[in-house]
Coordinates of C-alpha atoms in Angstrom, one line a residue:
X1 CA -93.5 -67.1 13.8
X2 CA -93.6 -65.5 10.3
X3 CA -91.5 -62.5 9.6
X4 CA -92.5 -59.8 7.1
X5 CA -90.2 -57.0 5.9
X6 CA -91.8 -53.7 4.9
X7 CA -89.3 -51.8 2.7
X8 CA -90.2 -48.1 3.0
X9 CA -91.4 -46.1 6.0
X10 CA -93.8 -43.7 4.4
X11 CA -97.6 -43.7 4.7
X12 CA -97.8 -46.7 2.5
X13 CA -95.2 -48.7 4.4
X14 CA -96.5 -47.9 7.9
X15 CA -100.1 -48.5 6.9
X16 CA -99.1 -51.9 5.5
X17 CA -97.3 -52.7 8.8
X18 CA -100.3 -51.7 10.8
X19 CA -102.7 -53.7 8.6
X20 CA -100.5 -56.8 8.8
X21 CA -100.7 -56.5 12.6
X22 CA -104.5 -56.2 12.6
X23 CA -104.8 -59.2 10.2
X24 CA -102.2 -61.5 11.8
X25 CA -101.9 -60.4 15.4
X26 CA -98.9 -61.8 17.3
X27 CA -98.4 -64.5 14.7
X28 CA -96.0 -62.3 12.7
X29 CA -92.9 -60.2 13.4
X30 CA -92.8 -57.1 11.3
X31 CA -89.7 -55.1 10.4
X32 CA -89.8 -51.7 8.6
X33 CA -86.7 -50.7 6.7
X34 CA -86.4 -47.0 6.0
X35 CA -83.4 -45.6 4.1
X36 CA -83.6 -42.1 5.5
X37 CA -83.0 -41.1 9.1
X38 CA -86.7 -40.8 9.9
X39 CA -89.9 -42.4 8.7
X40 CA -92.6 -40.4 7.0
X41 CA -91.9 -40.4 3.3
X42 CA -93.8 -37.5 1.7
X43 CA -95.4 -36.7 5.0
X44 CA -93.3 -34.4 7.2
X45 CA -94.4 -32.2 10.0
X46 CA -91.7 -29.7 11.0
X47 CA -91.7 -26.8 13.5
X48 CA -92.0 -23.5 11.7
X49 CA -92.3 -20.4 13.8
X50 CA -92.7 -22.6 16.8
X51 CA -95.8 -24.3 15.3
X52 CA -96.1 -27.9 14.0
X53 CA -96.5 -27.5 10.2
X54 CA -96.8 -30.0 7.4
X55 CA -94.2 -29.3 4.7
X56 CA -95.0 -32.3 2.6
X57 CA -98.5 -33.4 1.9
X58 CA -100.7 -31.1 3.9
X59 CA -104.2 -32.7 3.5
X60 CA -106.0 -35.7 2.1
X61 CA -109.1 -36.0 -0.1
X62 CA -111.9 -36.6 2.3
X63 CA -114.4 -37.7 -0.4
X64 CA -112.4 -40.9 -0.7
X65 CA -113.0 -43.0 2.5
X66 CA -109.6 -44.7 3.1
X67 CA -107.8 -42.1 5.3
X68 CA -110.9 -40.9 7.1
X69 CA -111.7 -44.5 8.0
X70 CA -108.1 -45.2 9.1
X71 CA -108.0 -42.1 11.2
X72 CA -111.1 -43.2 13.0
X73 CA -109.9 -46.8 13.3
X74 CA -106.7 -45.8 15.1
X75 CA -108.4 -43.4 17.5
X76 CA -107.4 -40.1 16.0
X77 CA -110.9 -39.0 15.0
X78 CA -110.9 -36.0 17.5
X79 CA -107.9 -34.6 15.6
X80 CA -109.6 -34.6 12.2
X81 CA -110.4 -31.2 10.8
X82 CA -111.6 -29.8 7.5
X83 CA -110.9 -26.5 5.8
X84 CA -112.6 -23.2 6.6
X85 CA -115.0 -21.7 4.1
X86 CA -112.1 -19.7 2.5
X87 CA -112.0 -20.3 -1.2
X88 CA -109.0 -20.8 -3.4
X89 CA -108.1 -18.3 -6.2
X90 CA -106.2 -18.8 -9.4
X91 CA -103.8 -16.5 -11.4
X92 CA -104.8 -17.2 -15.0
X93 CA -104.8 -15.1 -18.1
X94 CA -102.8 -12.4 -16.3
X95 CA -105.3 -11.8 -13.5
X96 CA -106.3 -13.4 -10.2
X97 CA -109.9 -14.6 -9.9
X98 CA -111.8 -17.1 -7.7
X99 CA -111.2 -20.8 -8.5
X100 CA -114.6 -21.7 -10.1
X101 CA -116.8 -24.3 -8.6
X102 CA -118.7 -26.7 -10.9
X103 CA -115.6 -28.4 -12.3
X104 CA -113.9 -31.7 -11.9
X105 CA -110.1 -31.0 -11.8
X106 CA -110.9 -28.1 -14.1
X107 CA -113.1 -29.9 -16.5
X108 CA -116.4 -27.9 -16.4
X109 CA -119.9 -29.0 -16.0
X110 CA -121.1 -26.0 -17.9
X111 CA -119.6 -23.0 -19.8
X112 CA -121.0 -20.7 -17.2
X113 CA -118.9 -22.4 -14.5
X114 CA -115.6 -21.1 -16.1
X115 CA -116.8 -17.8 -17.4
X116 CA -114.8 -15.8 -14.9
X117 CA -111.5 -17.6 -15.7
X118 CA -111.8 -17.7 -19.5
X119 CA -112.2 -15.1 -22.2
X120 CA -115.5 -15.0 -24.0
X121 CA -113.8 -16.9 -26.9
X122 CA -112.7 -19.6 -24.4
X123 CA -116.1 -19.7 -22.8
X124 CA -117.8 -20.2 -26.2
X125 CA -115.3 -23.1 -26.9
X126 CA -116.5 -24.8 -23.7
X127 CA -120.1 -24.1 -24.6
X128 CA -119.7 -25.9 -27.9
X129 CA -118.2 -29.1 -26.3
X130 CA -121.5 -30.8 -25.8
X131 CA -122.2 -30.5 -29.6
X132 CA -119.2 -32.6 -30.3
X133 CA -120.9 -35.7 -29.1
X134 CA -119.5 -38.6 -26.9
X135 CA -115.8 -39.2 -26.4
X136 CA -114.7 -42.5 -27.9
X137 CA -112.5 -44.3 -25.5
X138 CA -109.8 -46.7 -26.7
X139 CA -108.4 -49.8 -25.1
X140 CA -105.3 -47.8 -24.3
X141 CA -105.6 -44.7 -22.1
X142 CA -106.1 -41.4 -23.9
X143 CA -103.5 -38.6 -23.5
X144 CA -105.4 -36.0 -21.4
X145 CA -104.0 -32.8 -22.8
X146 CA -104.7 -33.4 -26.5
X147 CA -108.2 -34.7 -25.7
X148 CA -109.1 -31.6 -23.6
X149 CA -107.6 -29.2 -26.1
X150 CA -109.5 -30.8 -29.0
X151 CA -112.8 -30.6 -27.0
X152 CA -112.5 -27.3 -25.1
X153 CA -109.6 -25.4 -26.7
X154 CA -106.2 -24.4 -25.3
X155 CA -107.4 -21.8 -23.0
X156 CA -109.2 -24.1 -20.5
X157 CA -106.2 -26.4 -20.3
X158 CA -103.7 -23.6 -19.9
X159 CA -105.6 -21.4 -17.5
X160 CA -107.4 -23.9 -15.3
X161 CA -106.7 -27.6 -15.8
X162 CA -102.9 -27.3 -15.8
X163 CA -102.7 -25.3 -12.6
X164 CA -104.9 -27.8 -10.8
X165 CA -103.0 -30.8 -12.1
X166 CA -99.7 -29.0 -11.3
X167 CA -100.7 -28.9 -7.6
X168 CA -101.2 -32.7 -7.6
X169 CA -98.7 -34.1 -10.0
X170 CA -96.3 -31.2 -10.6
X171 CA -97.1 -31.9 -14.3
X172 CA -99.5 -30.6 -16.9
X173 CA -102.3 -32.2 -18.8
X174 CA -100.2 -32.9 -22.0
X175 CA -98.1 -35.4 -20.1
X176 CA -100.8 -37.2 -18.3
X177 CA -103.5 -39.8 -19.1
X178 CA -107.3 -39.5 -18.8
X179 CA -108.0 -42.8 -17.0
X180 CA -104.8 -42.5 -14.9
X181 CA -105.6 -39.0 -13.5
X182 CA -109.3 -38.6 -13.9
X183 CA -110.8 -42.1 -13.5
X184 CA -114.2 -40.8 -12.4
X185 CA -114.5 -38.8 -15.6
X186 CA -113.4 -41.7 -17.8
X187 CA -115.9 -44.0 -16.0
X188 CA -118.7 -41.5 -16.7
X189 CA -117.8 -41.4 -20.3
X190 CA -117.6 -45.2 -20.5
X191 CA -121.1 -45.4 -19.0
X192 CA -122.6 -43.2 -21.6
X193 CA -122.1 -39.6 -20.9
X194 CA -122.8 -37.6 -24.1
X195 CA -119.8 -35.3 -23.7
X196 CA -117.0 -34.4 -21.2
X197 CA -119.2 -31.6 -19.9
X198 CA -122.0 -34.1 -19.2
X199 CA -119.5 -36.4 -17.6
X200 CA -118.2 -33.7 -15.3
X201 CA -121.8 -32.7 -14.4
X202 CA -122.6 -36.2 -13.4
X203 CA -119.7 -36.3 -10.9
X204 CA -120.5 -33.1 -9.0
X205 CA -122.3 -33.4 -5.6
X206 CA -126.1 -32.9 -5.9
X207 CA -126.0 -30.5 -3.0
X208 CA -122.7 -28.6 -3.2
X209 CA -120.9 -27.7 0.0
X210 CA -122.5 -30.4 2.1
X211 CA -119.5 -32.7 2.3
X212 CA -116.0 -31.5 3.0
X213 CA -113.5 -32.1 0.2
X214 CA -110.3 -32.2 2.2
X215 CA -109.2 -33.1 5.7
X216 CA -106.1 -33.0 7.9
X217 CA -105.0 -33.6 11.5
X218 CA -104.3 -31.0 14.1
X219 CA -100.7 -31.4 15.1
X220 CA -99.8 -32.4 11.6
X221 CA -100.2 -35.5 9.5
X222 CA -97.2 -37.3 11.1
X223 CA -99.6 -37.8 14.0
X224 CA -101.1 -40.5 11.9
X225 CA -97.7 -42.0 11.1
X226 CA -96.8 -42.1 14.8
X227 CA -100.0 -43.9 15.7
X228 CA -99.6 -46.4 12.9
X229 CA -96.0 -47.1 14.0
X230 CA -97.1 -47.6 17.6
X231 CA -100.0 -49.9 16.8
X232 CA -98.1 -52.0 14.3
X233 CA -95.6 -52.9 17.0
X234 CA -93.1 -53.2 14.2
X235 CA -89.3 -53.0 14.6
X236 CA -88.4 -49.9 12.6
X237 CA -84.9 -49.5 11.3
X238 CA -84.1 -46.1 10.0
X239 CA -80.9 -45.2 7.9
X240 CA -81.2 -48.8 6.7
X241 CA -81.0 -49.2 3.0
X242 CA -82.2 -52.4 1.4
X243 CA -79.7 -52.8 -1.4
X244 CA -80.7 -56.2 -2.9
X245 CA -83.6 -58.6 -2.8
X246 CA -83.3 -62.3 -3.6
X247 CA -85.6 -65.3 -3.4
X248 CA -84.6 -68.2 -1.1
X249 CA -85.9 -71.7 -0.7
X250 CA -88.1 -70.6 2.2
X251 CA -88.8 -66.9 1.4
X252 CA -86.8 -63.8 0.8
X253 CA -83.4 -62.4 1.6
X254 CA -82.7 -58.7 2.0
X255 CA -79.2 -57.2 1.9
X256 CA -79.4 -54.3 4.3
X257 CA -76.7 -51.6 4.7
X258 CA -76.4 -48.4 6.5
X259 CA -77.3 -45.2 4.6
X260 CA -73.6 -44.1 4.7
X261 CA -71.8 -47.3 3.6
X262 CA -68.3 -45.6 3.8
X263 CA -68.7 -45.5 7.6
X264 CA -70.6 -48.8 8.1
X265 CA -69.9 -52.5 8.0
X266 CA -70.8 -54.6 5.0
X267 CA -74.4 -55.3 4.1
X268 CA -76.2 -57.6 6.5
X269 CA -78.5 -60.4 5.1
X270 CA -82.0 -60.5 6.6
X271 CA -84.1 -63.6 5.9
X272 CA -87.9 -63.1 6.0
X273 CA -91.0 -65.0 4.9
X274 CA -92.6 -62.1 2.9
X275 CA -91.8 -58.6 1.7
X276 CA -93.9 -55.5 1.0
X277 CA -92.1 -53.0 -1.2
X278 CA -93.5 -49.5 -0.5
X279 CA -90.7 -47.4 -2.1
X280 CA -90.5 -45.0 -5.0
X281 CA -90.2 -46.3 -8.5
X282 CA -86.4 -46.0 -8.8
X283 CA -85.8 -48.1 -5.7
X284 CA -88.5 -50.6 -6.7
X285 CA -86.9 -51.0 -10.1
X286 CA -83.5 -51.7 -8.6
X287 CA -84.7 -54.2 -6.0
X288 CA -86.9 -56.2 -8.5
X289 CA -84.4 -56.2 -11.3
X290 CA -83.3 -59.8 -10.7
X291 CA -86.3 -61.3 -9.1
X292 CA -89.2 -59.8 -11.1
X293 CA -87.6 -58.3 -14.2
X294 CA -90.9 -57.5 -15.9
X295 CA -92.0 -55.4 -12.9
X296 CA -88.6 -53.8 -12.7
X297 CA -88.8 -52.7 -16.3
X298 CA -92.2 -51.2 -15.8
X299 CA -91.1 -49.3 -12.7
X300 CA -88.2 -48.0 -14.7
X301 CA -90.5 -46.4 -17.2
X302 CA -92.1 -44.1 -14.6
X303 CA -91.0 -40.5 -14.9
X304 CA -90.7 -38.3 -11.9
X305 CA -91.1 -34.6 -11.1
X306 CA -89.3 -32.7 -8.4
X307 CA -90.7 -29.9 -6.3
X308 CA -90.0 -27.9 -3.1
X309 CA -92.2 -26.4 -0.3
X310 CA -91.1 -23.1 1.1
X311 CA -92.7 -22.6 4.5
X312 CA -93.0 -19.0 5.8
X313 CA -94.0 -18.0 9.3
X314 CA -95.0 -14.4 9.0
X315 CA -95.5 -12.0 12.0
X316 CA -98.8 -12.3 13.9
X317 CA -101.5 -10.1 12.4
X318 CA -100.0 -10.1 8.9
X319 CA -102.9 -9.5 6.5
X320 CA -103.3 -12.1 3.8
X321 CA -105.8 -12.1 0.8
X322 CA -109.2 -13.4 1.6
X323 CA -108.5 -16.9 0.2
X324 CA -107.2 -20.3 1.1
X325 CA -104.5 -20.0 -1.5
X326 CA -103.6 -19.1 -5.1
X327 CA -102.8 -21.4 -7.9
X328 CA -100.5 -20.0 -10.6
X329 CA -100.7 -21.2 -14.2
X330 CA -97.5 -22.1 -16.0
X331 CA -96.1 -19.1 -17.8
X332 CA -98.1 -16.6 -15.9
X333 CA -96.5 -13.2 -15.4
X334 CA -97.2 -10.1 -13.4
X335 CA -98.3 -6.7 -14.8
X336 CA -94.7 -5.9 -15.7
X337 CA -94.3 -9.1 -17.7
X338 CA -92.1 -10.8 -15.0
X339 CA -92.8 -14.6 -14.6
X340 CA -93.5 -16.3 -11.3
X341 CA -91.2 -18.9 -9.9
X342 CA -93.9 -20.5 -7.8
X343 CA -96.8 -22.6 -8.9
X344 CA -99.0 -22.2 -5.9
X345 CA -99.4 -20.6 -2.5
X346 CA -101.4 -22.0 0.4
X347 CA -102.5 -19.5 3.0
X348 CA -102.6 -22.0 5.8
X349 CA -103.6 -19.4 8.4
X350 CA -106.8 -18.8 6.4
X351 CA -107.4 -22.4 5.2
X352 CA -107.2 -24.2 8.6
X353 CA -108.9 -22.8 11.7
X354 CA -106.8 -24.7 14.1
X355 CA -103.8 -22.4 13.5
X356 CA -105.7 -19.7 15.2
X357 CA -105.3 -15.9 15.0
X358 CA -102.7 -15.3 17.8
X359 CA -99.7 -17.2 16.4
X360 CA -97.5 -16.7 13.3
X361 CA -99.3 -16.4 10.0
X362 CA -98.3 -19.6 8.1
X363 CA -97.9 -19.7 4.3
X364 CA -96.6 -22.4 2.0
X365 CA -95.1 -21.6 -1.4
X366 CA -94.8 -24.6 -3.9
X367 CA -92.2 -24.6 -6.6
X368 CA -91.4 -27.1 -9.3
X369 CA -93.0 -28.5 -12.5
X370 CA -92.2 -31.6 -14.5
X371 CA -89.1 -31.0 -16.6
X372 CA -89.0 -27.4 -15.5
X373 CA -86.5 -27.1 -12.6
X374 CA -86.6 -23.3 -12.7
X375 CA -86.0 -21.9 -9.2
X376 CA -85.2 -25.4 -7.9
X377 CA -81.8 -25.1 -9.3
X378 CA -80.9 -22.4 -6.9
X379 CA -79.9 -22.8 -3.2
X380 CA -82.3 -22.5 -0.3
X381 CA -81.7 -18.8 0.2
X382 CA -82.4 -18.1 -3.4
X383 CA -85.5 -20.2 -3.3
X384 CA -86.9 -18.3 -0.3
X385 CA -86.1 -15.0 -2.0
X386 CA -88.0 -16.1 -5.2
X387 CA -91.0 -17.3 -3.2
X388 CA -91.2 -14.1 -1.1
X389 CA -90.8 -12.0 -4.3
X390 CA -93.7 -13.9 -5.9
X391 CA -95.8 -13.5 -2.8
X392 CA -95.2 -9.7 -2.7
X393 CA -96.1 -9.3 -6.4
X394 CA -99.2 -11.5 -6.1
X395 CA -100.6 -10.1 -2.9
X396 CA -98.6 -7.1 -1.7
X397 CA -97.4 -9.1 1.4
X398 CA -93.9 -8.0 2.1
X399 CA -93.6 -8.8 5.8
X400 CA -90.2 -10.2 7.0
X401 CA -90.7 -13.9 8.0
X402 CA -90.1 -14.9 11.6
X403 CA -88.9 -18.3 10.3
X404 CA -88.5 -20.1 7.0
X405 CA -88.0 -23.7 6.0
X406 CA -87.2 -25.1 2.6
X407 CA -88.1 -28.8 2.0
X408 CA -87.1 -30.3 -1.3
X409 CA -88.8 -33.3 -2.7
X410 CA -86.4 -34.6 -5.4
X411 CA -88.2 -37.0 -7.7
X412 CA -91.1 -36.9 -5.3
X413 CA -94.1 -37.1 -7.7
X414 CA -94.6 -39.9 -10.3
X415 CA -96.1 -38.8 -13.6
X416 CA -99.2 -40.7 -14.6
X417 CA -98.9 -40.6 -18.4
X418 CA -101.2 -42.2 -20.9
X419 CA -99.4 -45.6 -20.5
X420 CA -99.4 -45.6 -16.7
X421 CA -102.3 -48.0 -16.1
X422 CA -100.7 -50.5 -18.5
X423 CA -97.4 -50.3 -16.6
X424 CA -99.2 -50.8 -13.3
X425 CA -100.9 -53.9 -14.7
X426 CA -97.6 -55.3 -15.8
X427 CA -96.1 -54.6 -12.3
X428 CA -99.0 -56.2 -10.4
X429 CA -99.3 -59.2 -12.7
X430 CA -95.6 -60.0 -12.5
X431 CA -95.4 -59.4 -8.7
X432 CA -98.6 -61.4 -8.0
X433 CA -97.0 -64.4 -9.7
X434 CA -94.6 -64.7 -6.7
X435 CA -95.8 -65.8 -3.3
X436 CA -94.9 -63.6 -0.4
X437 CA -94.2 -60.4 -2.4
X438 CA -96.4 -57.3 -2.7
X439 CA -96.0 -53.7 -3.8
X440 CA -97.7 -50.5 -2.5
X441 CA -97.2 -46.8 -2.8
X442 CA -97.8 -43.6 -4.9
X443 CA -96.5 -45.1 -8.1
X444 CA -99.5 -47.4 -8.5
X445 CA -103.1 -46.1 -8.3
X446 CA -102.8 -42.5 -7.2
X447 CA -100.4 -40.1 -5.5
X448 CA -102.8 -38.9 -2.8
X449 CA -102.9 -40.3 0.7
X450 CA -106.2 -42.3 0.3
X451 CA -104.8 -44.1 -2.8
X452 CA -101.6 -44.9 -1.0
X453 CA -103.5 -46.3 2.0
X454 CA -105.6 -48.4 -0.4
X455 CA -102.5 -50.0 -2.0
X456 CA -101.1 -50.7 1.5
X457 CA -104.2 -52.4 2.6
X458 CA -104.3 -54.5 -0.5
X459 CA -100.6 -55.5 -0.1
X460 CA -101.1 -56.5 3.5
X461 CA -104.1 -58.6 2.7
X462 CA -102.2 -60.3 -0.1
X463 CA -99.4 -61.2 2.3
X464 CA -101.8 -62.3 5.1
X465 CA -103.7 -64.5 2.6
X466 CA -100.5 -66.2 1.6
X467 CA -99.8 -67.2 5.2
X468 CA -103.3 -68.7 5.8
X469 CA -103.9 -70.7 2.6

């Protein structure tokens, strides 16, 4: 019987384990090694105010098929839900306004689409973008921020694009790449769109509002993790850190130690036929340093952003703004000139109908931007205080929480800079040269859940193919 090690117990690792089982059946033994005390990675459902509540990723992009299809495949379709009709708002230019439709990650399909967010001068800059002609793509990815600023002006980037990107990457447009973060827009340009405005227009649904954009699961997204673990029939070892990876004559050897080596025996060697690495970039860099140095070097070039989620369970009946949440632009201040520590609020009680009206009113505050630790440098008590203060100044909500929970994600979000795709090519080319080795995860082709599931499926298929040739 073949034995596959999956290093990393997040959504990518557990999906890879499940997919290996569906592809190879009982012909394979699967062991998942997770360094922390529990599987889940960036998915974490905790009890807040007595209610299961996601304090990591809280939803997935439903317009990509991977997670929706996986949920149905594993029999969780009845738990799939989509947001209510509550719309998001944005704090930009010193005021709060509705997040405009008719954009692709903030890139507008028309000047009118962003008229409510931009000044008249900013709107005119957007209106002129079509007259600039097509964007000329280069072999290397284009830095996103400079491109958008040259085409639309600073105001669009600062007021709209950056807050949206900050919610996904905890980074702004100036540090990200066009193809790496907006592949659909880049593809439309490559296929002949006459401007970025035209490219954005070509990507919008022909009949807006007919297809839900996001989805989640009642009971929390760890419901999916639990089902994947169950169906994979994998042996899952938590608090088990893979400290080294080496090739052997017949496969691979992992040196596995406990998470607290001072209180544990020496590392234990585990021999396997194949390995899927589904870990963050720093861990992948370390494990591949001796066996695939080119991939290790590329992983080492990936920069990371840290963030935190502050979950608040407010008393039942607490009145929130009529919105699903509020995005906050970098550098935004209140009427007295005091800056905000938070980058976004999610009013989960409004956004998701399954939380109901009788229980606590659930709110998430997100803190942390790339290279701007800000409030993250304080302790949990200070972080809760900062988020509550922001909420009060933004919305007037001052209710004392029934419960709070701070969840920190140190180095949780890889930054997809202009050289990111080239790095991924180097990683995959080097790894694919070695039989029985595959990589998956948020470092590669997207930080969202569908992209992670796609990399996991591809990794599992690569390993399965190596066993059947």
